[in-house]
């Protein structure tokens, strides 16, 4: 059975307010997407990498893959008009090349700190249950709001999980889900896990990390740089 990493790099990164897409911003002399590619390139359980790429950057991506020895990259697919669209483009392409029972690990290209442990646990859970969504506990108090300015209610945090990626599925199942979602008129679900829930299906959890951050704002780039240089103190258990 094959495990295929599908990196979603179809967005333009408007919230970052930079001139190039955030997945191609250079940090310490390598593009963000290269860090992400390397995490899957070096993982022994990943057989192949595909990328859904923003239009006009495909050749840049292939050049980086060559420069940084990303030998597992086999497919580059055009992005869509939103995240659901881009993911559908990617999984439908993989359906042509892999068995329905093979696993696809759908991962944000702008989560460059994904660890080998997170990838391994995601594969383990998806192999056991048919899907796996990387999550972390919700540590903060959660407020409900109607107006975005004030709150008169809270939500119990022990009933909440914060989702990350990878989110993994059998290729046949996720393609079928996307086809049925289109028929049901669902066209802009924010993630694969929400699409699954909106279609009335169950998802299973694998373990994430607070370090597995998504680079959405300039502040996130600052945190990413700090994480790259951080070394855990010897006295921490």
mmCIF file of C-alpha atoms in Angstrom:
data_model
loop_
_atom_site.group_PDB
_atom_site.id
_atom_site.type_symbol
_atom_site.label_atom_id
_atom_site.label_comp_id
_atom_site.label_asym_id
_atom_site.label_seq_id
_atom_site.Cartn_x
_atom_site.Cartn_y
_atom_site.Cartn_z
ATOM 1 C CA UNK A 1 0.000 0.000 0.000
ATOM 2 C CA UNK A 2 1.261 3.488 -0.881
ATOM 3 C CA UNK A 3 1.265 6.591 1.312
ATOM 4 C CA UNK A 4 1.126 9.780 -0.766
ATOM 5 C CA UNK A 5 1.711 13.265 0.646
ATOM 6 C CA UNK A 6 -0.429 15.923 -1.042
ATOM 7 C CA UNK A 7 0.818 19.418 -0.199
ATOM 8 C CA UNK A 8 -1.683 22.212 -0.727
ATOM 9 C CA UNK A 9 0.152 25.282 -2.027
ATOM 10 C CA UNK A 10 -2.602 26.799 -4.131
ATOM 11 C CA UNK A 11 -3.193 29.974 -2.095
ATOM 12 C CA UNK A 12 -1.875 33.470 -2.696
ATOM 13 C CA UNK A 13 -1.526 34.402 0.983
ATOM 14 C CA UNK A 14 -3.413 37.692 1.060
ATOM 15 C CA UNK A 15 -3.195 37.994 4.860
ATOM 16 C CA UNK A 16 0.602 38.017 4.667
ATOM 17 C CA UNK A 17 0.581 41.175 2.479
ATOM 18 C CA UNK A 18 3.745 40.124 0.630
ATOM 19 C CA UNK A 19 4.527 40.286 -3.072
ATOM 20 C CA UNK A 20 5.040 36.558 -3.505
ATOM 21 C CA UNK A 21 2.880 33.665 -2.239
ATOM 22 C CA UNK A 22 3.710 32.833 1.380
ATOM 23 C CA UNK A 23 4.646 29.223 0.578
ATOM 24 C CA UNK A 24 7.542 30.597 -1.522
ATOM 25 C CA UNK A 25 8.789 33.188 0.980
ATOM 26 C CA UNK A 26 12.428 32.498 1.849
ATOM 27 C CA UNK A 27 13.386 31.898 5.486
ATOM 28 C CA UNK A 28 17.080 31.299 6.266
ATOM 29 C CA UNK A 29 17.863 30.954 2.547
ATOM 30 C CA UNK A 30 15.266 28.335 1.723
ATOM 31 C CA UNK A 31 11.630 28.700 0.714
ATOM 32 C CA UNK A 32 8.949 27.729 3.244
ATOM 33 C CA UNK A 33 7.616 24.986 0.945
ATOM 34 C CA UNK A 34 11.060 23.332 0.837
ATOM 35 C CA UNK A 35 11.003 22.792 4.621
ATOM 36 C CA UNK A 36 7.593 21.145 4.219
ATOM 37 C CA UNK A 37 8.713 19.025 1.263
ATOM 38 C CA UNK A 38 11.777 17.852 3.209
ATOM 39 C CA UNK A 39 9.628 16.629 6.114
ATOM 40 C CA UNK A 40 7.885 14.181 3.777
ATOM 41 C CA UNK A 41 10.944 13.471 1.609
ATOM 42 C CA UNK A 42 12.865 12.183 4.628
ATOM 43 C CA UNK A 43 9.993 10.201 6.154
ATOM 44 C CA UNK A 44 10.461 6.484 5.472
ATOM 45 C CA UNK A 45 6.720 5.752 5.245
ATOM 46 C CA UNK A 46 6.038 8.357 2.520
ATOM 47 C CA UNK A 47 6.305 6.885 -0.979
ATOM 48 C CA UNK A 48 5.423 9.852 -3.152
ATOM 49 C CA UNK A 49 4.759 13.600 -2.959
ATOM 50 C CA UNK A 50 2.290 15.652 -5.002
ATOM 51 C CA UNK A 51 1.764 19.408 -4.769
ATOM 52 C CA UNK A 52 -1.260 21.514 -5.641
ATOM 53 C CA UNK A 53 0.518 24.677 -6.796
ATOM 54 C CA UNK A 54 -0.610 28.248 -7.359
ATOM 55 C CA UNK A 55 -0.750 29.083 -11.056
ATOM 56 C CA UNK A 56 2.489 30.432 -12.521
ATOM 57 C CA UNK A 57 4.762 28.935 -9.856
ATOM 58 C CA UNK A 58 4.906 25.349 -11.109
ATOM 59 C CA UNK A 59 8.340 25.663 -12.760
ATOM 60 C CA UNK A 60 9.730 27.418 -9.691
ATOM 61 C CA UNK A 61 8.525 24.481 -7.589
ATOM 62 C CA UNK A 62 10.175 21.901 -9.872
ATOM 63 C CA UNK A 63 13.402 23.937 -9.796
ATOM 64 C CA UNK A 64 13.398 24.026 -5.985
ATOM 65 C CA UNK A 65 12.695 20.284 -5.854
ATOM 66 C CA UNK A 66 15.738 19.682 -8.034
ATOM 67 C CA UNK A 67 17.938 22.113 -6.085
ATOM 68 C CA UNK A 68 17.032 20.673 -2.687
ATOM 69 C CA UNK A 69 16.957 16.982 -3.771
ATOM 70 C CA UNK A 70 13.235 16.346 -3.319
ATOM 71 C CA UNK A 71 13.227 13.090 -5.280
ATOM 72 C CA UNK A 72 9.741 11.945 -4.160
ATOM 73 C CA UNK A 73 7.951 14.835 -5.890
ATOM 74 C CA UNK A 74 6.139 13.263 -8.854
ATOM 75 C CA UNK A 75 3.025 15.355 -9.545
ATOM 76 C CA UNK A 76 2.300 19.084 -9.610
ATOM 77 C CA UNK A 77 -1.387 19.955 -9.989
ATOM 78 C CA UNK A 78 -2.969 23.388 -10.609
ATOM 79 C CA UNK A 79 -4.705 25.062 -7.685
ATOM 80 C CA UNK A 80 -8.395 25.926 -7.624
ATOM 81 C CA UNK A 81 -10.440 28.973 -6.657
ATOM 82 C CA UNK A 82 -10.534 27.972 -2.983
ATOM 83 C CA UNK A 83 -9.130 25.320 -0.649
ATOM 84 C CA UNK A 84 -11.820 22.712 -1.289
ATOM 85 C CA UNK A 85 -11.352 23.197 -5.026
ATOM 86 C CA UNK A 86 -7.566 22.813 -4.768
ATOM 87 C CA UNK A 87 -7.792 19.668 -2.635
ATOM 88 C CA UNK A 88 -10.312 18.161 -5.063
ATOM 89 C CA UNK A 89 -7.950 18.871 -7.986
ATOM 90 C CA UNK A 90 -5.166 17.109 -6.103
ATOM 91 C CA UNK A 91 -6.998 13.988 -4.980
ATOM 92 C CA UNK A 92 -8.668 13.534 -8.374
ATOM 93 C CA UNK A 93 -5.224 13.554 -10.010
ATOM 94 C CA UNK A 94 -3.917 10.992 -7.516
ATOM 95 C CA UNK A 95 -6.934 8.781 -8.217
ATOM 96 C CA UNK A 96 -5.558 8.285 -11.750
ATOM 97 C CA UNK A 97 -2.235 6.923 -10.483
ATOM 98 C CA UNK A 98 -2.946 5.046 -7.232
ATOM 99 C CA UNK A 99 -5.226 2.385 -5.793
ATOM 100 C CA UNK A 100 -8.449 3.437 -4.009
ATOM 101 C CA UNK A 101 -7.117 1.926 -0.766
ATOM 102 C CA UNK A 102 -3.836 3.892 -0.861
ATOM 103 C CA UNK A 103 -3.551 6.711 1.685
ATOM 104 C CA UNK A 104 -3.291 10.399 0.848
ATOM 105 C CA UNK A 105 -1.923 12.711 3.555
ATOM 106 C CA UNK A 106 -3.321 16.175 2.769
ATOM 107 C CA UNK A 107 -1.038 18.802 4.281
ATOM 108 C CA UNK A 108 -0.767 22.595 4.238
ATOM 109 C CA UNK A 109 2.418 23.616 2.416
ATOM 110 C CA UNK A 110 2.638 26.483 4.930
ATOM 111 C CA UNK A 111 3.021 24.097 7.900
ATOM 112 C CA UNK A 112 6.783 23.574 7.531
ATOM 113 C CA UNK A 113 7.396 22.336 11.109
ATOM 114 C CA UNK A 114 5.458 19.077 10.757
ATOM 115 C CA UNK A 115 7.447 16.367 12.547
ATOM 116 C CA UNK A 116 8.147 12.751 11.652
ATOM 117 C CA UNK A 117 6.160 11.750 14.761
ATOM 118 C CA UNK A 118 3.076 13.648 13.590
ATOM 119 C CA UNK A 119 3.282 12.058 10.122
ATOM 120 C CA UNK A 120 3.767 8.562 11.597
ATOM 121 C CA UNK A 121 0.831 8.867 14.005
ATOM 122 C CA UNK A 122 -1.382 10.200 11.227
ATOM 123 C CA UNK A 123 -0.566 7.187 9.047
ATOM 124 C CA UNK A 124 -1.131 4.826 11.995
ATOM 125 C CA UNK A 125 -4.606 6.171 12.778
ATOM 126 C CA UNK A 126 -5.662 6.397 9.118
ATOM 127 C CA UNK A 127 -4.517 2.831 8.495
ATOM 128 C CA UNK A 128 -6.583 1.662 11.467
ATOM 129 C CA UNK A 129 -9.759 3.729 10.998
ATOM 130 C CA UNK A 130 -9.738 4.873 7.356
ATOM 131 C CA UNK A 131 -9.038 8.536 8.111
ATOM 132 C CA UNK A 132 -6.970 10.653 10.505
ATOM 133 C CA UNK A 133 -7.097 14.339 11.416
ATOM 134 C CA UNK A 134 -4.117 15.824 13.250
ATOM 135 C CA UNK A 135 -5.351 17.656 16.370
ATOM 136 C CA UNK A 136 -4.054 19.305 19.530
ATOM 137 C CA UNK A 137 -5.910 20.003 22.791
ATOM 138 C CA UNK A 138 -7.597 23.351 23.292
ATOM 139 C CA UNK A 139 -5.693 25.026 26.133
ATOM 140 C CA UNK A 140 -7.421 28.404 26.132
ATOM 141 C CA UNK A 141 -10.812 29.387 27.577
ATOM 142 C CA UNK A 142 -13.235 29.523 24.640
ATOM 143 C CA UNK A 143 -15.719 32.397 24.430
ATOM 144 C CA UNK A 144 -18.904 32.428 22.354
ATOM 145 C CA UNK A 145 -19.839 35.685 20.667
ATOM 146 C CA UNK A 146 -22.675 36.976 18.527
ATOM 147 C CA UNK A 147 -21.189 40.363 17.622
ATOM 148 C CA UNK A 148 -17.426 39.746 17.696
ATOM 149 C CA UNK A 149 -17.037 42.430 20.362
ATOM 150 C CA UNK A 150 -18.385 40.882 23.557
ATOM 151 C CA UNK A 151 -19.423 37.573 25.063
ATOM 152 C CA UNK A 152 -21.988 36.269 27.531
ATOM 153 C CA UNK A 153 -21.131 32.602 27.131
ATOM 154 C CA UNK A 154 -18.235 30.178 27.068
ATOM 155 C CA UNK A 155 -17.746 26.732 25.570
ATOM 156 C CA UNK A 156 -16.112 23.842 27.489
ATOM 157 C CA UNK A 157 -12.616 23.480 26.042
ATOM 158 C CA UNK A 158 -12.391 19.768 26.898
ATOM 159 C CA UNK A 159 -15.011 19.196 24.196
ATOM 160 C CA UNK A 160 -12.934 20.998 21.576
ATOM 161 C CA UNK A 161 -9.909 20.048 19.456
ATOM 162 C CA UNK A 162 -7.808 22.369 17.317
ATOM 163 C CA UNK A 163 -7.194 20.802 13.926
ATOM 164 C CA UNK A 164 -3.940 20.850 12.006
ATOM 165 C CA UNK A 165 -2.658 18.862 9.043
ATOM 166 C CA UNK A 166 -1.890 16.279 7.766
ATOM 167 C CA UNK A 167 -5.414 14.977 7.342
ATOM 168 C CA UNK A 168 -5.375 11.531 5.769
ATOM 169 C CA UNK A 169 -7.875 9.433 3.874
ATOM 170 C CA UNK A 170 -8.052 6.490 1.527
ATOM 171 C CA UNK A 171 -7.844 7.981 -1.960
ATOM 172 C CA UNK A 172 -11.048 6.316 -3.126
ATOM 173 C CA UNK A 173 -12.967 7.562 -0.076
ATOM 174 C CA UNK A 174 -11.848 11.202 -0.301
ATOM 175 C CA UNK A 175 -12.539 11.394 -4.053
ATOM 176 C CA UNK A 176 -16.001 9.921 -3.474
ATOM 177 C CA UNK A 177 -16.580 12.436 -0.661
ATOM 178 C CA UNK A 178 -15.681 15.365 -2.939
ATOM 179 C CA UNK A 179 -17.980 14.132 -5.693
ATOM 180 C CA UNK A 180 -20.900 13.747 -3.268
ATOM 181 C CA UNK A 181 -20.180 17.148 -1.703
ATOM 182 C CA UNK A 182 -20.445 18.843 -5.114
ATOM 183 C CA UNK A 183 -23.753 17.095 -5.734
ATOM 184 C CA UNK A 184 -24.936 18.350 -2.320
ATOM 185 C CA UNK A 185 -23.923 21.923 -3.218
ATOM 186 C CA UNK A 186 -21.041 22.136 -0.730
ATOM 187 C CA UNK A 187 -18.304 24.080 -2.518
ATOM 188 C CA UNK A 188 -16.299 26.033 0.087
ATOM 189 C CA UNK A 189 -15.689 23.856 3.135
ATOM 190 C CA UNK A 190 -12.654 25.124 5.048
ATOM 191 C CA UNK A 191 -10.863 21.756 5.418
ATOM 192 C CA UNK A 192 -11.099 18.069 4.582
ATOM 193 C CA UNK A 193 -12.210 17.283 8.145
ATOM 194 C CA UNK A 194 -15.041 19.850 8.000
ATOM 195 C CA UNK A 195 -16.134 18.508 4.618
ATOM 196 C CA UNK A 196 -16.299 15.028 6.127
ATOM 197 C CA UNK A 197 -18.374 16.297 9.072
ATOM 198 C CA UNK A 198 -20.672 18.350 6.819
ATOM 199 C CA UNK A 199 -21.352 15.154 4.881
ATOM 200 C CA UNK A 200 -22.357 13.429 8.118
ATOM 201 C CA UNK A 201 -19.275 11.240 8.494
ATOM 202 C CA UNK A 202 -16.951 10.504 11.414
ATOM 203 C CA UNK A 203 -13.314 11.553 11.714
ATOM 204 C CA UNK A 204 -10.587 10.113 13.952
ATOM 205 C CA UNK A 205 -7.818 11.980 15.743
ATOM 206 C CA UNK A 206 -4.049 11.669 15.581
ATOM 207 C CA UNK A 207 -1.565 13.686 17.626
ATOM 208 C CA UNK A 208 -0.316 17.108 16.552
ATOM 209 C CA UNK A 209 1.947 19.667 18.191
ATOM 210 C CA UNK A 210 1.894 23.344 19.140
ATOM 211 C CA UNK A 211 5.046 23.637 16.992
ATOM 212 C CA UNK A 212 3.170 22.484 13.879
ATOM 213 C CA UNK A 213 2.189 26.075 13.118
ATOM 214 C CA UNK A 214 0.498 27.424 10.017
ATOM 215 C CA UNK A 215 2.249 30.449 8.512
ATOM 216 C CA UNK A 216 -0.626 32.860 7.937
ATOM 217 C CA UNK A 217 0.690 36.220 9.154
ATOM 218 C CA UNK A 218 4.081 37.944 9.352
ATOM 219 C CA UNK A 219 4.075 37.170 13.104
ATOM 220 C CA UNK A 220 3.924 33.472 12.233
ATOM 221 C CA UNK A 221 7.134 33.868 10.206
ATOM 222 C CA UNK A 222 8.783 35.320 13.333
ATOM 223 C CA UNK A 223 7.645 32.305 15.374
ATOM 224 C CA UNK A 224 8.848 29.930 12.641
ATOM 225 C CA UNK A 225 12.318 31.524 12.664
ATOM 226 C CA UNK A 226 12.467 31.170 16.439
ATOM 227 C CA UNK A 227 11.422 27.516 16.256
ATOM 228 C CA UNK A 228 14.140 26.815 13.677
ATOM 229 C CA UNK A 229 16.832 28.093 16.026
ATOM 230 C CA UNK A 230 15.329 26.865 19.294
ATOM 231 C CA UNK A 231 16.963 23.955 21.067
ATOM 232 C CA UNK A 232 15.140 22.410 23.985
ATOM 233 C CA UNK A 233 16.940 22.984 27.287
ATOM 234 C CA UNK A 234 18.612 19.876 28.683
ATOM 235 C CA UNK A 235 16.763 20.108 32.012
ATOM 236 C CA UNK A 236 13.300 19.979 30.361
ATOM 237 C CA UNK A 237 11.796 16.493 30.556
#
